[in-house]
C-alpha positions as CSV (number, residue, x, y, z in Angstrom):
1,X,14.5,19.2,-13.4
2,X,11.9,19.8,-15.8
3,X,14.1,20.8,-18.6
4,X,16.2,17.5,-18.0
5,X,13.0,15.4,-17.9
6,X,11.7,17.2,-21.8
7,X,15.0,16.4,-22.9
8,X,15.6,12.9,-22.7
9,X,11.7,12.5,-23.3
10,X,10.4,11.4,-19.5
11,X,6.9,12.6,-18.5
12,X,6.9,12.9,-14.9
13,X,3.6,11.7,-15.3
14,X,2.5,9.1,-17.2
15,X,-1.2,7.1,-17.7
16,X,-1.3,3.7,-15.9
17,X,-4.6,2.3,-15.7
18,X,-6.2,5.3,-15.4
19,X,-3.9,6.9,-12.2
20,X,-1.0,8.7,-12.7
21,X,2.1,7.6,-11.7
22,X,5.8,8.9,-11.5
23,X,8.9,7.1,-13.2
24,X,11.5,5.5,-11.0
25,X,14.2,8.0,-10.4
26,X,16.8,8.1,-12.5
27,X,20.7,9.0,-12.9
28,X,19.3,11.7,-15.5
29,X,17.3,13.1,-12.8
30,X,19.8,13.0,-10.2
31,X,22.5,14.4,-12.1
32,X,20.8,17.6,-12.6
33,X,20.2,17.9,-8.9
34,X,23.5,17.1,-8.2
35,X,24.9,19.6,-11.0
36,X,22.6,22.6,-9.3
37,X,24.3,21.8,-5.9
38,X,27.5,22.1,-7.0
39,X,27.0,24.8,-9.1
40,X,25.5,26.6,-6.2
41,X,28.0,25.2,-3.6
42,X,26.0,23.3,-1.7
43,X,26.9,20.3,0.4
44,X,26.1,16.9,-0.8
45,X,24.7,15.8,2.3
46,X,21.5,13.5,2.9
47,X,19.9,16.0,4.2
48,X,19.7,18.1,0.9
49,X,19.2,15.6,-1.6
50,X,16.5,14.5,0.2
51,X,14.9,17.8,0.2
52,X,15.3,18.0,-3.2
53,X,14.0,14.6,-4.0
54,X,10.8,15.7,-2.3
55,X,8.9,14.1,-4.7
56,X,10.2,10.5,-4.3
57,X,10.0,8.7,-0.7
58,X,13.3,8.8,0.5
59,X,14.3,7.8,4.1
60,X,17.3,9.6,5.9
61,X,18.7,6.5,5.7
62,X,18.4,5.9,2.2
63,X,19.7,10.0,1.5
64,X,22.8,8.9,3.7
65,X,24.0,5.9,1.5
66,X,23.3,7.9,-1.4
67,X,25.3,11.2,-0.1
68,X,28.2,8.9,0.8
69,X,28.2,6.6,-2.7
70,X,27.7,10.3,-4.5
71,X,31.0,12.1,-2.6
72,X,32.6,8.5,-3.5
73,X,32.6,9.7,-6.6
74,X,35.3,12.2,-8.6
75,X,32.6,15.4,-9.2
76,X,33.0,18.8,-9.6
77,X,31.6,21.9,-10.2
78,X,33.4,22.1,-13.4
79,X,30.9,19.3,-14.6
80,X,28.4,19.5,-16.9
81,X,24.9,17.8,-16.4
82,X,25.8,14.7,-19.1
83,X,29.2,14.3,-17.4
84,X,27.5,13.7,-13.8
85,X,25.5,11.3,-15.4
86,X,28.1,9.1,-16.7
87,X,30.1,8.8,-13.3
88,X,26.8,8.4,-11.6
89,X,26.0,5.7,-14.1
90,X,29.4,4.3,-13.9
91,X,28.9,3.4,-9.8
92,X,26.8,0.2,-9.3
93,X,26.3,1.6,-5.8
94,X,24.6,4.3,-6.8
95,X,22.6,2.9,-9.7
96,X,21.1,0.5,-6.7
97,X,20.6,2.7,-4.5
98,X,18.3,4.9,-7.3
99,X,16.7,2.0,-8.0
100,X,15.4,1.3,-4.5
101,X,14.1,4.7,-3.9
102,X,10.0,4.7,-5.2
103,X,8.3,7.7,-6.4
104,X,5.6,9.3,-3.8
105,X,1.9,8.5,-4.2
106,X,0.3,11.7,-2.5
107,X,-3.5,12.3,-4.0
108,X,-5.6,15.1,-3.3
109,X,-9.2,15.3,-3.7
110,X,-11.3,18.5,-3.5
111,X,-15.1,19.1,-3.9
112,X,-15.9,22.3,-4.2
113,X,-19.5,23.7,-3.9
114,X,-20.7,27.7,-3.8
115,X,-18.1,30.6,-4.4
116,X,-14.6,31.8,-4.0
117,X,-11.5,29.8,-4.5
118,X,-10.8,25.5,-3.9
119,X,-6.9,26.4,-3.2
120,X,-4.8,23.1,-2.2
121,X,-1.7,24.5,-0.5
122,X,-0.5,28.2,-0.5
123,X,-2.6,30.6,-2.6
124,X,0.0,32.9,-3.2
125,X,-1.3,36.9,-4.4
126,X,0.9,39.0,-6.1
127,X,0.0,42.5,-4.9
């Protein structure tokens, strides 16, 4: 998702008044989750697109809708990235349903006094 985000020029985090925030998702972004299902055969459900939209808050309800509009839609694995896009962008369902989904606000704030490591989340050691 990265590599989609550097091409089209959206930081995933921008400066707002001193906080960062995330952009609104987009058809870009969701098109190049929907290419790596299909390109890895996996199911469109709500369920997976709203583990890989971890980073948005997306209800199962929301993930439903958008799994239904999505498999509305005449995709393939045979499709490139920029191709999902424009049928994503060509459904006014799913371009409304994006829109209602709202990035995730999570904040983490550490102090860290004396030695060793100030780890938030796994610490992961290659041995």
């Amino acid at each position: 998702m990265l590599k989609i985000r550097q091409l089209v020029g959206i930081n995933s985090y921008d400066k707002f008044d001193g906080k960062h925030y995330m952009e609104p998702i987009s058809t870009v972004i969701i098109s190049g989750v929907i290419y790596d299902m299909l390109k890895h055969s996996i199911s469109i459900t709500g369920s997976n697109i709203k583990t890989k939209l971890r980073e948005w808050v997306i209800d199962d309800a929301q993930s439903e809708k958008l799994a239904t509009a999505i498999n509305s839609l005449d995709l393939n694995d045979e499709m490139g990235e920029k191709a999902i896009n424009k049928q994503l962008m060509s459904s006014n369902e799913v371009v409304t349903l994006l829109s209602q989904i709202q990035p995730s606000n999570i904040v983490i704030t550490q102090s860290h006094s004396g030695t060793g490591d100030n780890v938030a989340g796994n610490k992961i050691i290659n041995k």
